[in-house]
Each structure stands twice: as structure tokens, then as C-alpha cells.
Short mmCIF file of C-alpha atoms in Angstrom, two decimals:
data_model
loop_
_atom_site.label_atom_id
_atom_site.label_comp_id
_atom_site.label_asym_id
_atom_site.label_seq_id
_atom_site.Cartn_x
_atom_site.Cartn_y
_atom_site.Cartn_z
CA MET A 791 -18.70 15.34 -5.46
CA ALA A 792 -15.00 15.50 -6.26
CA ILE A 793 -12.60 13.36 -4.24
CA PRO A 794 -10.28 15.69 -2.28
CA ILE A 795 -6.66 14.51 -2.60
CA VAL A 796 -3.88 16.17 -0.62
CA VAL A 797 -0.31 16.17 -1.97
CA ALA A 798 2.66 18.15 -0.62
CA ALA A 799 5.82 19.11 -2.50
CA ASP A 800 8.59 21.64 -2.69
CA GLU A 801 10.50 22.26 -5.92
CA ASN A 802 12.67 19.16 -5.39
CA PHE A 803 9.60 16.92 -5.25
CA ALA A 804 7.52 18.70 -7.91
CA VAL A 805 8.25 16.00 -10.49
CA GLY A 806 7.05 13.35 -8.03
CA ALA A 807 3.85 15.23 -7.23
CA GLY A 808 3.20 15.49 -10.96
CA VAL A 809 3.36 11.71 -11.31
CA VAL A 810 1.06 11.29 -8.29
CA MET A 811 -1.53 13.48 -10.00
CA GLN A 812 -1.12 11.90 -13.43
CA SER A 813 -1.30 8.30 -12.16
CA THR A 814 -4.32 9.13 -9.98
CA LEU A 815 -6.22 10.61 -12.91
CA GLU A 816 -5.35 7.69 -15.19
CA ASN A 817 -6.84 5.20 -12.72
CA THR A 818 -9.79 7.13 -11.24
CA SER A 819 -13.04 7.79 -13.10
CA ALA A 820 -14.55 10.09 -10.45
CA ARG A 821 -13.85 13.81 -10.40
CA VAL A 822 -10.78 14.70 -8.32
CA HIS A 823 -9.85 17.89 -6.47
CA PHE A 824 -6.11 18.13 -5.76
CA TYR A 825 -4.95 20.28 -2.86
CA LEU A 826 -1.24 20.81 -3.48
CA PHE A 827 0.54 22.08 -0.36
CA HIS A 828 3.81 23.73 -1.33
CA ASP A 829 6.55 26.14 -0.34
CA ALA A 830 7.94 28.53 -2.96
CA LEU A 831 7.10 26.49 -6.05
CA SER A 832 8.39 27.97 -9.29
CA VAL A 833 5.97 29.51 -11.77
CA GLU A 834 6.97 26.80 -14.26
CA SER A 835 6.05 23.98 -11.85
CA ARG A 836 2.72 25.60 -11.00
CA ASP A 837 1.94 25.85 -14.69
CA ARG A 838 2.81 22.18 -15.20
CA PHE A 839 0.48 21.07 -12.40
CA GLN A 840 -2.31 23.14 -13.92
CA ARG A 841 -1.72 21.55 -17.33
CA ILE A 842 -2.16 18.08 -15.83
CA THR A 843 -5.54 18.90 -14.31
CA ASP A 844 -6.71 20.88 -17.36
CA ALA A 845 -5.89 17.99 -19.70
CA ALA A 846 -7.80 15.49 -17.55
CA GLY A 847 -11.10 17.33 -17.77
CA ASN A 848 -12.35 15.77 -14.53
CA ALA A 849 -10.00 17.46 -12.08
CA GLU A 850 -9.40 20.75 -10.34
CA LEU A 851 -6.37 22.12 -8.52
CA THR A 852 -5.98 24.31 -5.44
CA LEU A 853 -2.48 25.48 -4.55
CA VAL A 854 -1.93 25.97 -0.81
CA ASP A 855 1.16 27.97 0.17
CA ALA A 856 2.16 26.34 3.47
CA GLY A 857 5.56 28.01 3.79
CA GLN A 858 4.77 30.34 6.69
CA ALA A 859 2.88 27.71 8.69
CA LEU A 860 5.70 25.19 8.27
CA ALA A 861 8.45 27.71 9.09
CA ARG A 862 7.15 27.94 12.65
CA LEU A 863 8.05 24.28 13.27
CA PRO A 864 11.57 22.96 13.96
CA LYS A 865 13.54 21.14 11.29
CA PRO A 866 13.05 17.34 11.38
CA LEU A 867 15.55 15.35 13.44
CA ARG A 868 16.92 13.66 10.30
CA ALA A 869 17.21 16.81 8.20
CA GLY A 870 19.05 14.90 5.48
CA ALA A 871 16.02 12.67 4.92
CA TYR A 872 13.15 15.09 5.62
CA THR A 873 12.33 18.76 5.19
CA ARG A 874 9.59 20.75 6.91
CA MET A 875 7.36 19.98 3.91
CA THR A 876 6.73 16.53 5.42
CA TYR A 877 4.64 18.27 8.11
CA ALA A 878 2.18 19.60 5.51
CA ARG A 879 -0.21 16.65 5.82
CA LEU A 880 -0.93 17.79 9.38
CA LEU A 881 -2.42 21.01 7.99
CA ALA A 882 -5.08 19.25 5.89
CA PRO A 883 -7.99 19.69 8.36
CA GLN A 884 -7.24 23.41 8.50
CA TYR A 885 -7.06 24.11 4.76
CA VAL A 886 -9.23 21.47 3.04
CA GLU A 887 -12.93 22.31 3.24
CA ALA A 888 -14.35 18.80 3.02
CA ASP A 889 -15.56 16.03 5.32
CA ARG A 890 -12.86 13.56 4.29
CA ALA A 891 -9.81 13.44 2.02
CA VAL A 892 -7.10 11.14 0.72
CA TYR A 893 -3.47 12.03 1.42
CA LEU A 894 -0.69 10.74 -0.89
CA ASP A 895 3.04 11.25 -0.44
CA ALA A 896 4.81 12.87 -3.40
CA ASP A 897 6.92 9.72 -3.90
CA THR A 898 4.00 7.41 -4.69
CA LEU A 899 2.54 5.90 -7.86
CA VAL A 900 -1.19 5.20 -8.01
CA ARG A 901 -2.21 1.98 -9.81
CA ASP A 902 -5.84 1.55 -8.74
CA ASP A 903 -9.02 3.60 -8.47
CA VAL A 904 -8.69 6.02 -5.54
CA GLN A 905 -12.48 5.93 -5.19
CA LYS A 906 -12.03 2.52 -3.51
CA LEU A 907 -9.74 4.06 -0.92
CA PHE A 908 -12.02 7.05 -0.45
CA ASP A 909 -14.99 4.72 0.23
CA HIS A 910 -13.12 2.71 2.90
CA ASP A 911 -15.15 2.25 6.10
CA LEU A 912 -13.30 4.12 8.83
CA GLY A 913 -15.25 2.33 11.54
CA GLY A 914 -15.48 5.43 13.69
CA HIS A 915 -11.77 6.26 13.47
CA ALA A 916 -10.42 9.62 12.37
CA LEU A 917 -8.04 8.13 9.83
CA ALA A 918 -7.11 4.95 7.96
CA ALA A 919 -3.55 3.85 7.19
CA THR A 920 -1.50 0.77 6.41
CA PRO A 921 0.32 -0.79 9.39
CA ASP A 922 4.02 -0.20 8.76
CA TYR A 923 5.47 -3.62 7.98
CA GLY A 924 8.82 -1.89 7.45
CA ALA A 925 8.79 -0.97 11.14
CA VAL A 926 8.00 -4.60 11.95
CA TRP A 927 11.02 -5.71 9.91
CA LEU A 928 13.31 -3.14 11.55
CA SER A 929 12.15 -4.21 15.02
CA LEU A 930 12.93 -7.84 14.27
CA HIS A 931 16.45 -7.10 13.06
CA ASN A 932 17.62 -4.21 15.25
CA ARG A 933 17.31 -3.92 19.02
CA VAL A 934 17.70 -0.12 18.97
CA GLU A 935 14.84 0.18 16.48
CA ARG A 936 12.75 -2.27 18.51
CA ASP A 937 13.20 -0.16 21.63
CA TYR A 938 12.36 3.01 19.72
CA PHE A 939 9.09 1.65 18.32
CA ARG A 940 8.17 0.33 21.75
CA ARG A 941 8.48 3.89 23.07
CA ILE A 942 6.71 5.53 20.15
CA THR A 943 3.76 3.13 20.42
CA GLU A 944 3.78 3.50 24.21
CA GLY A 945 3.98 -0.25 24.70
CA ARG A 946 1.17 -1.20 22.32
CA GLY A 947 3.60 -2.97 20.00
CA VAL A 948 5.00 -2.20 16.57
CA GLY A 949 1.90 -3.67 14.92
CA SER A 950 0.00 -0.56 16.03
CA TYR A 951 2.41 1.76 14.17
CA PHE A 952 1.29 2.94 10.72
CA ASN A 953 3.02 4.44 7.70
CA ALA A 954 1.70 7.93 6.93
CA GLY A 955 2.52 7.93 3.20
CA VAL A 956 -1.06 7.02 2.26
CA LEU A 957 -3.92 8.15 4.48
CA LEU A 958 -7.68 8.40 4.41
CA LEU A 959 -8.62 11.33 6.63
CA ASP A 960 -11.92 12.06 8.33
CA LEU A 961 -11.31 15.79 8.35
CA GLU A 962 -14.42 16.57 10.34
CA ALA A 963 -13.36 14.17 13.12
CA LEU A 964 -9.78 15.45 13.05
CA ARG A 965 -10.98 19.02 13.46
CA ARG A 966 -13.22 17.96 16.32
CA GLU A 967 -10.80 15.63 18.11
CA GLY A 968 -7.54 17.48 17.40
CA GLN A 969 -5.13 14.64 16.56
CA MET A 970 -3.29 16.75 13.97
CA ASP A 971 -3.00 19.61 16.46
CA ARG A 972 -1.50 17.25 19.05
CA ALA A 973 1.01 16.01 16.48
CA VAL A 974 2.04 19.60 15.74
CA GLU A 975 2.48 20.23 19.48
CA LEU A 976 4.76 17.18 19.80
CA ILE A 977 6.88 18.43 16.91
CA ALA A 978 7.08 21.94 18.37
CA LYS A 979 8.27 20.53 21.72
CA GLY A 980 11.25 18.96 19.97
CA ARG A 981 10.57 15.37 21.01
CA GLU A 982 12.77 12.70 19.40
CA LEU A 983 10.84 11.74 16.28
CA ARG A 984 12.99 9.53 14.07
CA PHE A 985 10.45 9.51 11.25
CA ALA A 986 9.31 13.09 11.71
CA ASP A 987 5.57 13.80 11.68
CA GLN A 988 4.77 10.14 11.02
CA CYS A 989 5.90 9.37 14.57
CA ALA A 990 4.14 12.44 15.95
CA LEU A 991 0.90 11.41 14.28
CA ASN A 992 1.23 7.86 15.60
CA LEU A 993 1.64 9.24 19.12
CA ALA A 994 -1.36 11.52 18.67
CA VAL A 995 -3.60 8.77 17.30
CA ALA A 996 -2.40 6.27 19.95
CA GLY A 997 -3.23 3.18 17.90
CA GLY A 998 -6.73 4.37 17.05
CA PHE A 999 -6.78 4.02 13.26
CA SER A 1000 -8.55 1.87 10.69
CA PRO A 1001 -6.08 -0.49 8.96
CA LEU A 1002 -5.82 -0.46 5.17
CA GLU A 1003 -4.74 -3.48 3.15
CA GLU A 1004 -1.00 -3.62 2.49
CA ARG A 1005 -1.57 -3.08 -1.26
CA TRP A 1006 -2.58 0.53 -0.60
CA ASN A 1007 0.94 1.39 0.56
CA VAL A 1008 3.53 -0.93 -0.97
CA ASN A 1009 6.90 0.10 0.46
CA VAL A 1010 9.57 -0.76 -2.14
CA ALA A 1011 12.32 -0.61 0.50
CA HIS A 1012 11.06 -3.91 1.90
CA ARG A 1013 10.71 -6.00 -1.27
CA GLU A 1014 12.62 -8.85 0.38
CA LEU A 1015 10.35 -9.05 3.44
CA PRO A 1016 8.29 -11.97 2.02
CA ASP A 1017 11.53 -14.02 2.01
CA ASP A 1018 12.54 -13.11 5.57
CA PRO A 1019 12.26 -16.17 7.84
CA LEU A 1020 12.09 -13.98 10.97
CA THR A 1021 8.82 -12.38 9.84
CA ASP A 1022 5.65 -14.33 10.62
CA ALA A 1023 4.13 -16.27 7.73
CA PRO A 1024 0.76 -14.44 7.48
CA LEU A 1025 2.48 -11.05 7.14
CA ARG A 1026 4.92 -12.43 4.57
CA ALA A 1027 1.99 -13.74 2.53
CA ARG A 1028 0.09 -10.44 2.70
CA VAL A 1029 3.13 -8.40 1.67
CA ALA A 1030 3.90 -10.81 -1.19
CA ALA A 1031 0.32 -10.43 -2.44
CA ALA A 1032 0.59 -6.64 -2.15
CA PHE A 1033 3.76 -6.55 -4.25
CA ALA A 1034 2.09 -8.76 -6.85
CA GLU A 1035 -0.78 -6.28 -7.31
CA PRO A 1036 -0.06 -2.94 -5.61
CA ALA A 1037 -2.73 -0.24 -5.53
CA VAL A 1038 -0.21 2.44 -4.52
CA VAL A 1039 3.57 2.01 -4.81
CA HIS A 1040 5.50 4.00 -2.20
CA TYR A 1041 9.13 4.71 -3.13
CA VAL A 1042 10.68 4.86 0.32
CA GLY A 1043 14.43 5.23 -0.19
CA PRO A 1044 15.85 6.10 -3.64
CA LYS A 1045 13.33 8.13 -5.62
CA PRO A 1046 12.18 6.73 -8.96
CA TRP A 1047 12.94 9.97 -10.83
CA SER A 1048 16.57 9.80 -9.64
CA LEU A 1049 19.39 7.81 -11.26
CA PHE A 1050 19.21 5.14 -8.55
CA PRO A 1051 17.60 1.75 -9.26
CA THR A 1052 14.40 0.81 -7.49
CA HIS A 1053 11.44 -1.53 -7.90
CA PHE A 1054 8.66 -0.48 -10.31
CA LYS A 1055 11.04 2.09 -11.83
CA ARG A 1056 10.14 1.27 -15.45
CA GLU A 1057 6.40 1.62 -14.79
CA TYR A 1058 7.05 4.93 -13.05
CA ALA A 1059 9.07 6.19 -16.01
CA GLU A 1060 6.19 5.37 -18.37
CA VAL A 1061 3.80 7.55 -16.36
CA LEU A 1062 6.43 10.28 -16.01
CA ARG A 1063 6.68 10.49 -19.81
CA ARG A 1064 2.98 11.37 -19.94
CA THR A 1065 3.45 14.42 -17.68
CA PRO A 1066 4.88 17.87 -18.43
CA TRP A 1067 8.07 16.57 -16.77
CA ARG A 1068 8.55 14.01 -19.56
CA ASP A 1069 12.06 15.29 -20.33
CA TYR A 1070 13.22 15.30 -16.71
CA ARG A 1071 16.67 13.79 -16.14
CA GLN A 1072 18.69 14.03 -12.95
CA PRO A 1073 22.12 15.39 -13.98
CA LEU A 1074 24.91 13.04 -12.92
CA GLY A 1075 27.09 16.09 -12.31
CA SER A 1076 24.68 17.28 -9.61
CA LEU A 1077 25.65 14.33 -7.41
CA SER A 1078 28.58 14.43 -5.02
CA TRP A 1079 31.46 12.01 -5.52
CA LYS A 1080 30.24 9.98 -2.53
CA THR A 1081 26.73 9.76 -3.99
CA GLN A 1082 28.11 8.74 -7.39
CA GLN A 1083 29.98 5.87 -5.75
CA ALA A 1084 26.80 4.82 -3.95
CA LEU A 1085 24.97 4.96 -7.29
CA LEU A 1086 27.53 2.66 -8.92
CA LYS A 1087 27.31 0.23 -6.01
CA ALA A 1088 23.50 0.23 -6.17
CA TRP A 1089 23.42 -0.62 -9.87
CA ARG A 1090 26.00 -3.39 -9.39
CA LYS A 1091 23.83 -4.87 -6.66
CA GLN A 1092 20.74 -4.52 -8.86
CA ALA A 1093 22.46 -6.18 -11.80
CA VAL A 1094 23.40 -9.41 -10.05
CA SER A 1095 21.79 -10.80 -6.92
CA LEU A 1096 22.99 -14.11 -5.50
CA ARG A 1097 21.40 -15.73 -2.47
CA ILE A 1098 22.76 -18.99 -1.09
CA GLU A 1099 21.25 -20.78 1.89
CA LYS A 1100 21.35 -24.31 3.20
CA ASN A 1101 18.46 -25.56 1.07
CA GLU A 1102 18.13 -22.85 -1.55
CA LEU A 1103 20.06 -21.00 -4.26
CA ARG A 1104 18.76 -17.98 -6.19
CA LEU A 1105 20.50 -16.00 -8.93
CA ARG A 1106 18.79 -12.89 -10.34
CA LEU A 1107 19.87 -10.60 -13.17
CA PHE A 1108 18.27 -7.14 -13.02
CA GLY A 1109 15.55 -8.60 -10.81
CA ARG A 1110 14.70 -11.51 -13.10
CA PRO A 1111 15.23 -15.08 -11.84
CA ILE A 1112 18.00 -16.81 -13.81
CA VAL A 1113 18.65 -19.79 -11.53
CA GLN A 1114 16.42 -20.94 -8.69
CA TRP A 1115 17.09 -24.23 -6.95
CA THR A 1116 15.56 -25.69 -3.83
CA ARG A 1117 16.81 -28.89 -2.23
CA PRO A 1118 14.07 -31.50 -2.60
CA THR A 1119 12.62 -32.83 0.63
CA THR A 1120 12.76 -36.55 1.28
CA ASP A 1121 9.93 -38.34 3.03
CA ALA A 1122 10.89 -40.42 6.02
CA ALA A 1123 10.68 -44.13 5.37
#
């Protein structure tokens, strides 16, 4: 049986969805069935997706036009960060005729066999996801964020909040129990959902999910979390291990196909070159003046990183350690 994999993309994220498909096929020996939810994809992009699956020989592709279904829902609260396409994962139980499926955001890079994720024991839950350690970090550093996650988890604590970028879905259970339908209802009611359908789905699931290891959803926006003294040591260790050997890299923040720097960008570019989007380049002229200034600042920050603390000094050049010094401890006499 083919592994059903759900991906969602509009034309702006087509290049990302192509890399998701290519990297999945390069790391998975089992047959794969991609369900690509989209809204007004160009004929050229559709052809490129088909070429990826045809070349693999062990894959098939179903295009699902979700435009009308998504148009009935309100725009996300943070319209600059999200479009209605983010809601597409909520439609999976309705359109994917299978018992279970894997969902992957269009800004991810697969580095391990998805069969392992597909075989995860759900333990009676309707879905599996990685607890959102980014939300933990935000809660530790920002009182407003802490209060928000307390409300969105209904007092269960931020540890019960998951990131929806990588999911294992028990579609049969979701159809029977209606969590996706409840999430859609919350969105339609216009409730404050800072992270769009991710928050709606967390409310609908109410903490009832099977946790995945951190390596199945490595959020590049929080690369420094393992060095954060406010985060508890076990979580720092798990996140450090996940970054050392990620199964799925999740490019939250600047997208790896853009001109902005990000972690695992070189590896992403190597996979991109093996897709029909191999010649893709984001035109600098397409960026506003404000965005160009942010781009320059980001590359300056990426080029040289200096961290000085009481007992430690670190100097990095393009992410590589150049100087690292730690004050030696002295044993008491």
C-alpha cells in the first residue's frame, strides 16, 4: 500500500512543495501517494509536480483543488504570515480516501524514511505531532505569549501545544470524532488564533495527541534554544540531538528558496537542484526596499556572530566556530 502524504501549496509555495516531494522520494523506499492541495496552480507547476512523481517510479500524484472550500473561511489573523492555504490540512479527512496519512508543510525538507513516521504508534489518538518547543521558548521569554498559550491550551500548559507542520493523521478517527471539523468551526467564528489553524487544531484536540520525537519537526527558527539557560536541561538536550540528526527540517521564518540566510540552506539547495525548479532564483528586484534592508541585516548577522557571557566567549563565521572559550572551573581546596 502506498503511503498517503498530504502537502498544500499555492503558486508562491510551489517550489517548496516540489522539494518536499523530491526529498521524500529520495529517502523513502515504499510507494508514496502525494495528495497536493492547491488553489489556482499554474499549468507549468502542475506539470513539474507530475514530472517529479513520474521520474521516481514509485509514486503517484493526486491534485486537489481546495480553492472553493478555503474561500469560505476568513483570512488568517496574521495575513502577512499566512494565507487561507494553511487551512488545507484540515480538509485531509474529507478528500483523502485512506485510513491514515502523513501531512508535511510545504516549507519542510525530509531527511529520513517517512515509513518510520507512518508506522508510529498513535496509542489511540487521532493524530501525532511534535510538541512545539518554539512555543515553550516564547512563553519563557514573553509574558504576552505565555498568557496566550495558557489560553489556547485552556490551562493545560504550553507543553501540551504542538506544531502542526508535520502530522501523522488517523483519518478514520478524525472523520469519526470530528476534530478537524471543530477546528474549522473555530476559524469560521473568528476566534483570535495567532498561529491560524495550528491554534484551532490544538483547541480541537485539547491535548489529546501522540507526541513525536523532536527530530521529526526541527524548527530552524529556534536553533539557539539548546544554549538558552532559561529552558530546562532535558528539553535543551533533546532539541540539540534533533538538530544534530533531523528527520524533517521545518523552515519556520525565512524560506530556504528565498535570498535570506537560514540553517540547512545549502542542503536544501542541493535537493532543489534535483527538481524541475532547479533554476529558481528569487529576483532581488521583487523585494521592497524595507525587505532588502532586512536581507542585508540578516546576512551581516549570519556572517559574524559574537556571544560574550561571564564564563564563555563564542565567535562564529557563517555558522562555523572560529573561537570558543570557556572559563575553566577551579575545584575548592
